[in-house]
């Protein structure tokens, strides 16, 4: 049986240490549909548009996801969007998760309905999420934290919640483990008011 990996926010003893996420690039369909979803529905500014440097016959679109982190798409006008759910395989993208402000959670849910996008809503114990799909069937998670955790302490908080969860003998991290982790680390944070929602599998 494989040894259980250590859960810690400490940097591993490895030859490389990344400093963050710069961008993620996906193969999109066409420019019009991609902009209509990511800019006009999700509200991500289109900050750069140029030919794909590796394939000048396609276009490279850059969107700011809201905090300066970038998501990009290779698109071509001869590709049609297909909203059918994607089939997963090793190496494929299961879903993308984007942060939304907790005070706008209900407004975001209502906006998805108004735009004709279905969704599932779940309380994931340590966060709260809406799951929907983009114009090409990729699952998009719109997630909000239950507590205002500082970005530079997020890994430390989650690793502490993991330890507390294991000590508690339960399978999944729950809100009480996150709350106890924040208390143990001496982080005073605001708890956000979010709607009641079921737990369960995503879309």
XYZ file of N, CA and C in Angstrom:
609
model
N 0.838 -1.188 0.000
C 0.000 0.000 0.000
C 0.878 1.244 0.000
N 0.549 2.229 -0.858
C 1.348 3.441 -0.955
C 1.249 4.251 0.334
N 2.358 4.907 0.666
C 2.384 5.730 1.867
C 1.515 6.969 1.665
N 0.754 7.342 2.684
C -0.092 8.529 2.598
C 0.786 9.772 2.517
N 0.546 10.630 1.524
C 1.408 11.819 1.391
C 1.196 12.796 2.534
N 2.257 13.506 2.884
C 2.177 14.500 3.943
C 1.388 15.708 3.463
N 0.471 16.194 4.280
C -0.284 17.408 3.985
C 0.303 18.538 4.803
N 0.882 19.536 4.127
C 1.511 20.659 4.805
C 1.575 21.846 3.867
N 1.551 23.046 4.442
C 1.718 24.257 3.636
C 3.184 24.620 3.465
N 4.092 23.887 4.121
C 5.524 24.151 3.991
C 6.010 23.774 2.598
N 6.945 24.531 2.075
C 7.505 24.234 0.763
C 8.248 22.899 0.788
N 8.042 22.051 -0.218
C 8.757 20.778 -0.248
C 10.228 20.971 -0.602
N 11.016 19.961 -0.328
C 12.430 19.967 -0.697
C 12.517 19.526 -2.155
N 12.289 20.483 -3.050
C 12.258 20.182 -4.483
C 13.159 21.159 -5.220
N 13.589 20.811 -6.443
C 14.514 21.690 -7.164
C 13.864 22.970 -7.672
N 12.531 22.996 -7.778
C 11.815 24.155 -8.298
C 10.718 24.541 -7.323
N 10.530 25.827 -7.114
C 9.404 26.338 -6.336
C 8.680 27.373 -7.188
N 7.453 27.077 -7.618
C 6.698 28.050 -8.389
C 6.275 29.206 -7.491
N 6.021 30.361 -8.091
C 5.646 31.546 -7.328
C 4.184 31.927 -7.519
N 3.423 31.094 -8.225
C 2.008 31.381 -8.421
C 1.545 30.900 -9.784
N 0.282 31.146 -10.080
C -0.282 30.793 -11.383
C -0.201 32.007 -12.293
N 0.457 31.869 -13.437
C 0.538 32.976 -14.390
C -0.683 32.964 -15.300
N -0.865 31.876 -16.040
C -2.066 31.747 -16.863
C -2.310 30.287 -17.177
N -3.528 30.004 -17.572
C -3.940 28.682 -18.034
C -4.516 28.865 -19.426
N -4.133 28.009 -20.363
C -4.596 28.136 -21.740
C -5.429 26.916 -22.129
N -6.573 27.187 -22.740
C -7.490 26.150 -23.187
C -7.717 26.264 -24.693
N -8.104 25.159 -25.292
C -8.513 25.180 -26.693
C -9.984 25.562 -26.736
N -10.280 26.720 -27.285
C -11.660 27.183 -27.367
C -12.261 26.889 -28.732
N -13.499 27.304 -28.898
C -14.155 27.144 -30.195
C -13.884 28.395 -31.016
N -14.877 29.267 -31.167
C -14.680 30.479 -31.947
C -14.612 31.711 -31.055
N -14.126 32.797 -31.621
C -13.916 34.027 -30.854
C -15.221 34.601 -30.314
N -16.243 34.663 -31.145
C -17.502 35.302 -30.731
C -18.113 34.615 -29.519
N -18.216 33.292 -29.543
C -18.842 32.561 -28.442
C -17.992 32.623 -27.174
N -16.675 32.572 -27.346
C -15.778 32.610 -26.180
C -15.867 33.954 -25.476
N -15.858 35.025 -26.238
C -15.994 36.353 -25.639
C -17.378 36.529 -25.018
N -18.406 36.016 -25.692
C -19.773 36.149 -25.178
C -19.921 35.500 -23.808
N -19.223 34.397 -23.573
C -19.337 33.727 -22.285
C -18.400 34.330 -21.241
N -17.116 34.371 -21.546
C -16.141 34.752 -20.510
C -16.137 36.257 -20.219
N -16.383 37.090 -21.234
C -16.458 38.523 -20.971
C -17.882 38.955 -20.597
N -18.847 38.554 -21.427
C -20.182 39.130 -21.292
C -21.041 38.457 -20.229
N -20.746 37.199 -19.880
C -21.476 36.531 -18.795
C -20.669 36.561 -17.502
N -19.427 36.076 -17.536
C -18.625 36.014 -16.316
C -17.936 37.335 -15.977
N -17.923 38.278 -16.891
C -17.396 39.602 -16.576
C -15.894 39.705 -16.544
N -15.193 38.869 -17.311
C -13.729 38.935 -17.374
C -13.314 39.863 -18.513
N -12.576 40.933 -18.232
C -12.132 41.812 -19.318
C -11.231 41.073 -20.314
N -11.437 41.331 -21.588
C -10.531 40.840 -22.622
C -9.351 41.800 -22.669
N -8.182 41.352 -22.218
C -7.055 42.267 -22.037
C -5.985 42.149 -23.128
N -6.031 41.087 -23.912
C -5.058 40.937 -24.992
C -5.647 40.022 -26.044
N -5.429 40.383 -27.312
C -5.895 39.577 -28.449
C -4.823 39.650 -29.517
N -4.323 38.478 -29.928
C -3.278 38.450 -30.945
C -3.266 37.082 -31.611
N -2.541 36.939 -32.733
C -2.427 35.606 -33.339
C -1.738 34.637 -32.376
N -2.127 33.384 -32.450
C -1.457 32.330 -31.692
C -0.034 32.205 -32.231
N 0.958 32.422 -31.378
C 2.357 32.431 -31.830
C 2.790 31.082 -32.391
N 2.121 29.997 -31.980
C 2.478 28.668 -32.479
C 1.631 28.254 -33.675
N 0.531 28.975 -33.909
C -0.363 28.667 -35.024
C -1.049 29.957 -35.451
N -0.438 30.722 -36.346
C -0.978 32.025 -36.726
C -2.377 31.976 -37.343
N -2.857 30.786 -37.695
C -4.207 30.664 -38.247
C -5.275 30.705 -37.165
N -4.878 30.665 -35.897
C -5.841 30.783 -34.805
C -5.507 32.034 -33.986
N -6.462 32.448 -33.178
C -6.337 33.670 -32.385
C -6.172 33.320 -30.916
N -5.365 34.105 -30.212
C -5.095 33.887 -28.787
C -5.781 35.000 -28.001
N -6.778 34.635 -27.184
C -7.527 35.584 -26.375
C -7.087 35.485 -24.920
N -6.839 36.627 -24.287
C -6.411 36.683 -22.888
C -7.484 37.401 -22.068
N -7.977 36.746 -21.014
C -8.967 37.339 -20.124
C -8.398 37.456 -18.720
N -8.673 38.576 -18.048
C -8.297 38.764 -16.639
C -9.414 38.181 -15.782
N -9.090 37.178 -14.964
C -10.115 36.491 -14.181
C -10.594 37.296 -12.975
N -9.943 38.432 -12.708
C -10.415 39.292 -11.630
C -9.357 39.726 -10.643
N -8.238 38.997 -10.610
C -7.162 39.353 -9.673
C -5.823 39.476 -10.386
N -5.881 39.657 -11.703
C -4.653 39.734 -12.488
C -4.192 38.392 -13.012
N -4.763 37.293 -12.502
C -4.462 35.970 -13.040
C -5.209 35.832 -14.364
N -4.573 35.212 -15.334
C -5.073 35.223 -16.708
C -5.511 33.824 -17.145
N -6.609 33.779 -17.890
C -6.997 32.561 -18.598
C -7.021 32.896 -20.082
N -6.457 32.027 -20.905
C -6.381 32.309 -22.335
C -6.988 31.160 -23.139
N -7.381 31.500 -24.369
C -8.004 30.531 -25.265
C -7.404 30.659 -26.656
N -7.133 29.509 -27.280
C -6.839 29.460 -28.704
C -8.169 29.240 -29.410
N -8.565 30.160 -30.270
C -9.861 30.067 -30.939
C -9.689 30.210 -32.445
N -10.690 29.725 -33.174
C -10.698 29.848 -34.630
C -12.148 29.923 -35.089
N -12.421 30.826 -36.025
C -13.802 31.041 -36.437
C -14.397 29.866 -37.194
N -13.599 28.881 -37.566
C -14.156 27.706 -38.245
C -14.544 26.600 -37.262
N -14.458 26.887 -35.946
C -14.825 25.885 -34.935
C -16.127 26.291 -34.263
N -17.095 25.400 -34.256
C -18.383 25.661 -33.630
C -18.350 25.250 -32.155
N -19.060 26.004 -31.340
C -19.182 25.632 -29.928
C -20.041 24.385 -29.798
N -19.747 23.597 -28.778
C -20.524 22.393 -28.498
C -20.749 22.324 -26.997
N -21.960 22.653 -26.518
C -22.208 22.708 -25.077
C -22.402 21.355 -24.405
N -22.282 20.259 -25.160
C -22.445 18.937 -24.547
C -21.347 18.704 -23.512
N -21.662 18.019 -22.405
C -20.638 17.753 -21.380
C -19.415 17.059 -21.969
N -18.245 17.461 -21.506
C -17.007 16.883 -22.009
C -16.778 15.492 -21.435
N -16.157 14.637 -22.221
C -15.745 13.322 -21.733
C -14.355 13.458 -21.138
N -14.154 12.885 -19.961
C -12.885 13.057 -19.267
C -11.946 11.885 -19.529
N -10.674 12.226 -19.581
C -9.619 11.231 -19.713
C -8.405 11.750 -18.966
N -7.441 10.879 -18.766
C -6.229 11.302 -18.074
C -5.591 12.460 -18.841
N -5.294 13.526 -18.121
C -4.692 14.703 -18.738
C -5.693 15.768 -19.145
N -6.990 15.436 -19.111
C -7.987 16.441 -19.494
C -8.297 17.353 -18.314
N -8.957 18.469 -18.597
C -9.376 19.401 -17.556
C -10.746 18.967 -17.053
N -10.867 18.743 -15.750
C -12.167 18.370 -15.179
C -13.057 19.591 -15.011
N -12.528 20.640 -14.370
C -13.282 21.884 -14.266
C -12.346 23.029 -13.914
N -12.827 24.231 -14.122
C -12.129 25.437 -13.698
C -12.962 26.097 -12.611
N -12.302 26.603 -11.579
C -13.010 27.270 -10.491
C -12.562 28.727 -10.419
N -13.538 29.623 -10.415
C -13.281 31.047 -10.299
C -13.942 31.573 -9.037
N -13.291 32.521 -8.386
C -13.818 33.099 -7.157
C -14.886 34.145 -7.472
N -15.920 34.177 -6.640
C -16.908 35.251 -6.696
C -17.063 35.814 -5.290
N -17.487 37.073 -5.208
C -17.648 37.726 -3.918
C -18.846 37.132 -3.176
N -18.696 36.813 -1.892
C -19.793 36.178 -1.156
C -21.067 37.013 -1.124
N -20.912 38.336 -1.048
C -22.106 39.181 -0.981
C -22.859 39.235 -2.311
N -22.232 38.751 -3.379
C -22.898 38.735 -4.692
C -23.336 37.335 -5.098
N -23.240 36.366 -4.176
C -23.506 34.975 -4.538
C -24.908 34.807 -5.127
N -25.906 35.310 -4.443
C -27.287 35.155 -4.920
C -27.480 35.896 -6.238
N -26.883 37.070 -6.358
C -26.972 37.846 -7.597
C -26.355 37.083 -8.770
N -25.234 36.423 -8.520
C -24.588 35.625 -9.565
C -25.481 34.457 -9.964
N -26.058 33.797 -9.009
C -26.970 32.678 -9.286
C -28.141 33.143 -10.148
N -28.709 34.277 -9.799
C -29.838 34.816 -10.561
C -29.410 35.229 -11.965
N -28.183 35.732 -12.101
C -27.677 36.123 -13.419
C -27.505 34.904 -14.325
N -27.029 33.778 -13.774
C -26.928 32.556 -14.571
C -28.301 32.146 -15.092
N -29.293 32.206 -14.233
C -30.650 31.871 -14.654
C -31.128 32.803 -15.760
N -30.894 34.103 -15.581
C -31.345 35.092 -16.562
C -30.671 34.893 -17.917
N -29.419 34.420 -17.909
C -28.684 34.199 -19.152
C -28.961 32.830 -19.751
N -29.768 32.022 -19.073
C -30.134 30.722 -19.607
C -29.158 29.602 -19.326
N -28.294 29.777 -18.320
C -27.329 28.736 -17.969
C -27.820 27.967 -16.747
N -27.891 26.657 -16.867
C -28.242 25.822 -15.726
C -27.088 25.782 -14.737
N -27.398 25.358 -13.523
C -26.360 25.286 -12.499
C -26.795 24.315 -11.405
N -25.831 23.855 -10.644
C -26.051 23.149 -9.385
C -25.380 23.964 -8.288
N -25.991 24.007 -7.126
C -25.433 24.748 -5.998
C -25.155 23.776 -4.863
N -23.947 23.879 -4.290
C -23.577 22.973 -3.215
C -22.825 23.698 -2.111
N -23.092 23.265 -0.904
C -22.287 23.643 0.259
C -21.219 22.578 0.394
N -19.981 22.958 0.139
C -18.881 21.994 0.146
C -18.180 21.902 1.503
N -18.802 22.411 2.531
C -18.212 22.320 3.862
C -17.299 23.493 4.160
N -16.216 23.604 3.383
C -15.265 24.689 3.619
C -15.419 25.821 2.600
N -16.299 25.643 1.611
C -16.622 26.716 0.671
C -18.006 26.446 0.087
N -18.490 27.353 -0.728
C -19.847 27.296 -1.267
C -19.748 27.540 -2.766
N -20.414 26.724 -3.581
C -20.159 26.804 -5.019
C -21.403 26.658 -5.875
N -21.330 27.293 -7.036
C -22.243 27.065 -8.150
C -21.458 26.348 -9.240
N -22.069 25.335 -9.838
C -21.436 24.617 -10.940
C -22.296 24.800 -12.181
N -21.652 25.250 -13.267
C -22.360 25.464 -14.517
C -21.442 25.002 -15.650
N -21.795 25.271 -16.899
C -20.940 24.895 -18.025
C -20.780 26.069 -18.976
N -19.606 26.128 -19.610
C -19.377 27.183 -20.584
C -19.935 26.788 -21.943
N -19.624 27.564 -22.966
C -20.164 27.331 -24.306
C -19.652 26.054 -24.948
N -18.623 25.430 -24.352
C -18.088 24.183 -24.903
C -18.216 23.005 -23.948
N -19.108 23.121 -22.975
C -19.370 21.987 -22.095
C -18.381 21.808 -20.967
N -17.426 22.737 -20.821
C -16.468 22.652 -19.723
C -17.152 23.067 -18.426
N -17.006 22.266 -17.383
C -17.610 22.609 -16.099
C -16.887 23.802 -15.496
N -17.664 24.800 -15.127
C -17.159 26.015 -14.497
C -17.724 26.083 -13.087
N -16.851 26.188 -12.111
C -17.260 26.350 -10.719
C -17.086 27.816 -10.331
N -18.133 28.389 -9.755
C -18.071 29.743 -9.218
C -18.139 29.599 -7.713
N -17.014 29.826 -7.069
C -16.853 29.456 -5.665
C -16.642 30.675 -4.789
N -17.153 30.600 -3.575
C -16.898 31.659 -2.613
C -16.523 31.049 -1.271
N -15.625 31.718 -0.576
C -15.202 31.245 0.734
C -16.260 31.562 1.781
N -16.354 30.707 2.781
C -17.267 30.967 3.900
C -16.666 31.969 4.882
N -15.337 32.063 4.881
C -14.631 32.997 5.753
C -13.654 33.806 4.908
N -13.378 35.025 5.315
C -12.452 35.890 4.572
C -11.017 35.527 4.942
N -10.470 34.534 4.258
C -9.129 34.028 4.541
C -8.108 34.817 3.724
N -7.057 35.336 4.352
C -6.021 36.038 3.581
C -5.385 35.096 2.555
N -5.180 35.597 1.339
C -4.637 34.761 0.266
C -3.313 34.109 0.652
N -2.455 34.847 1.363
C -1.130 34.314 1.683
C -1.158 33.306 2.832
N -2.332 33.094 3.418
C -2.449 32.105 4.509
C -3.360 30.937 4.116
N -3.879 30.947 2.890
C -4.867 29.945 2.477
C -4.345 28.512 2.606
N -3.142 28.270 2.103
C -2.587 26.927 2.178
C -2.404 26.461 3.612
N -1.933 27.362 4.460
C -1.727 27.049 5.870
C -3.052 26.717 6.550
N -4.090 27.486 6.240
C -5.414 27.246 6.828
C -5.963 25.890 6.383
N -5.851 25.584 5.096
C -6.374 24.310 4.595
C -5.606 23.124 5.163
N -4.287 23.241 5.254
C -3.500 22.143 5.807
C -3.841 21.915 7.277
N -4.103 22.983 8.016
C -4.501 22.847 9.420
C -5.887 22.223 9.527
N -6.807 22.645 8.659
C -8.146 22.047 8.643
C -8.071 20.560 8.309
N -7.150 20.193 7.430
C -6.954 18.774 7.088
C -6.534 17.976 8.326
N -5.556 18.498 9.075
C -5.102 17.801 10.278
C -6.241 17.652 11.290
N -7.002 18.718 11.477
C -8.125 18.673 12.416
C -9.197 17.698 11.944
N -9.405 17.642 10.661
C -10.372 16.690 10.101
C -9.932 15.250 10.345
N -8.652 14.976 10.156
C -8.130 13.632 10.393
C -8.236 13.269 11.874
N -7.904 14.231 12.732
C -8.013 13.979 14.173
C -9.455 13.721 14.579
N -10.380 14.325 13.863
C -11.810 14.168 14.137
C -12.345 12.846 13.603
N -11.582 12.201 12.725
C -11.971 10.900 12.193
C -13.093 10.943 11.180
N -13.246 12.057 10.469
C -14.288 12.143 9.443
C -13.636 12.226 8.072
N -14.441 11.922 7.042
C -13.879 11.753 5.702
C -13.611 13.075 4.991
N -14.460 14.080 5.237
C -14.340 15.341 4.519
C -14.192 16.502 5.498
N -13.441 17.531 5.068
C -13.319 18.742 5.876
C -14.661 19.447 5.931
N -15.048 19.877 7.113
C -16.314 20.556 7.314
C -16.058 21.977 7.786
N -17.124 22.758 7.812
C -17.002 24.156 8.218
C -16.366 24.290 9.595
N -16.707 23.375 10.522
C -16.166 23.465 11.875
C -14.654 23.250 11.898
N -14.135 22.441 10.990
C -12.688 22.239 10.919
C -11.999 23.503 10.411
N -12.619 24.156 9.435
C -12.057 25.408 8.921
C -12.086 26.487 9.997
N -13.196 26.571 10.695
C -13.333 27.569 11.760
C -12.312 27.318 12.867
N -12.113 26.049 13.228
C -11.140 25.702 14.268
C -9.714 25.987 13.800
N -9.447 25.783 12.509
C -8.117 26.071 11.965
C -7.814 27.560 12.039
N -8.801 28.369 11.697
C -8.616 29.818 11.769
C -8.338 30.255 13.205
N -9.058 29.653 14.134
C -8.858 29.998 15.545
C -7.474 29.571 16.018
N -7.072 28.360 15.639
C -5.759 27.855 16.054
C -4.632 28.726 15.511
N -4.795 29.229 14.310
C -3.758 30.048 13.684
C -3.846 31.518 14.090
N -4.831 31.840 14.898
C -4.970 33.206 15.379
C -5.422 34.195 14.325
N -6.195 33.715 13.343
C -6.678 34.581 12.272
C -8.108 35.016 12.567
N -8.304 36.287 12.749
C -9.642 36.816 12.953
C -10.246 37.126 11.592
N -11.290 36.406 11.237
C -11.895 36.574 9.920
C -13.399 36.724 10.045
N -13.982 37.287 9.002
C -15.420 37.460 8.943
C -16.058 36.221 8.324
N -17.149 35.748 8.930
C -17.911 34.662 8.329
C -19.000 35.262 7.452
N -19.075 34.779 6.205
C -20.015 35.333 5.252
C -21.366 34.617 5.334
N -22.424 35.373 5.153
C -23.767 34.799 5.112
C -24.036 34.272 3.708
N -24.282 32.968 3.625
C -24.556 32.328 2.345
C -25.830 31.502 2.434
N -26.493 31.260 1.314
C -27.734 30.500 1.355
C -27.504 29.047 1.766
N -28.526 28.423 2.312
C -28.460 26.990 2.583
C -28.440 26.246 1.247
N -27.662 25.172 1.197
C -27.568 24.387 -0.026
C -27.200 22.964 0.351
N -27.561 21.999 -0.499
C -27.202 20.604 -0.202
C -25.737 20.334 -0.490
N -25.237 19.249 0.084
C -23.938 18.730 -0.339
C -24.207 17.674 -1.383
N -23.191 17.296 -2.133
C -23.409 16.258 -3.136
C -22.449 16.393 -4.271
N -22.665 15.577 -5.297
C -21.783 15.557 -6.459
C -22.048 16.771 -7.326
N -20.992 17.208 -8.046
C -21.155 18.329 -8.966
C -21.788 17.892 -10.260
N -21.850 18.830 -11.207
C -22.461 18.525 -12.495
C -21.551 17.615 -13.301
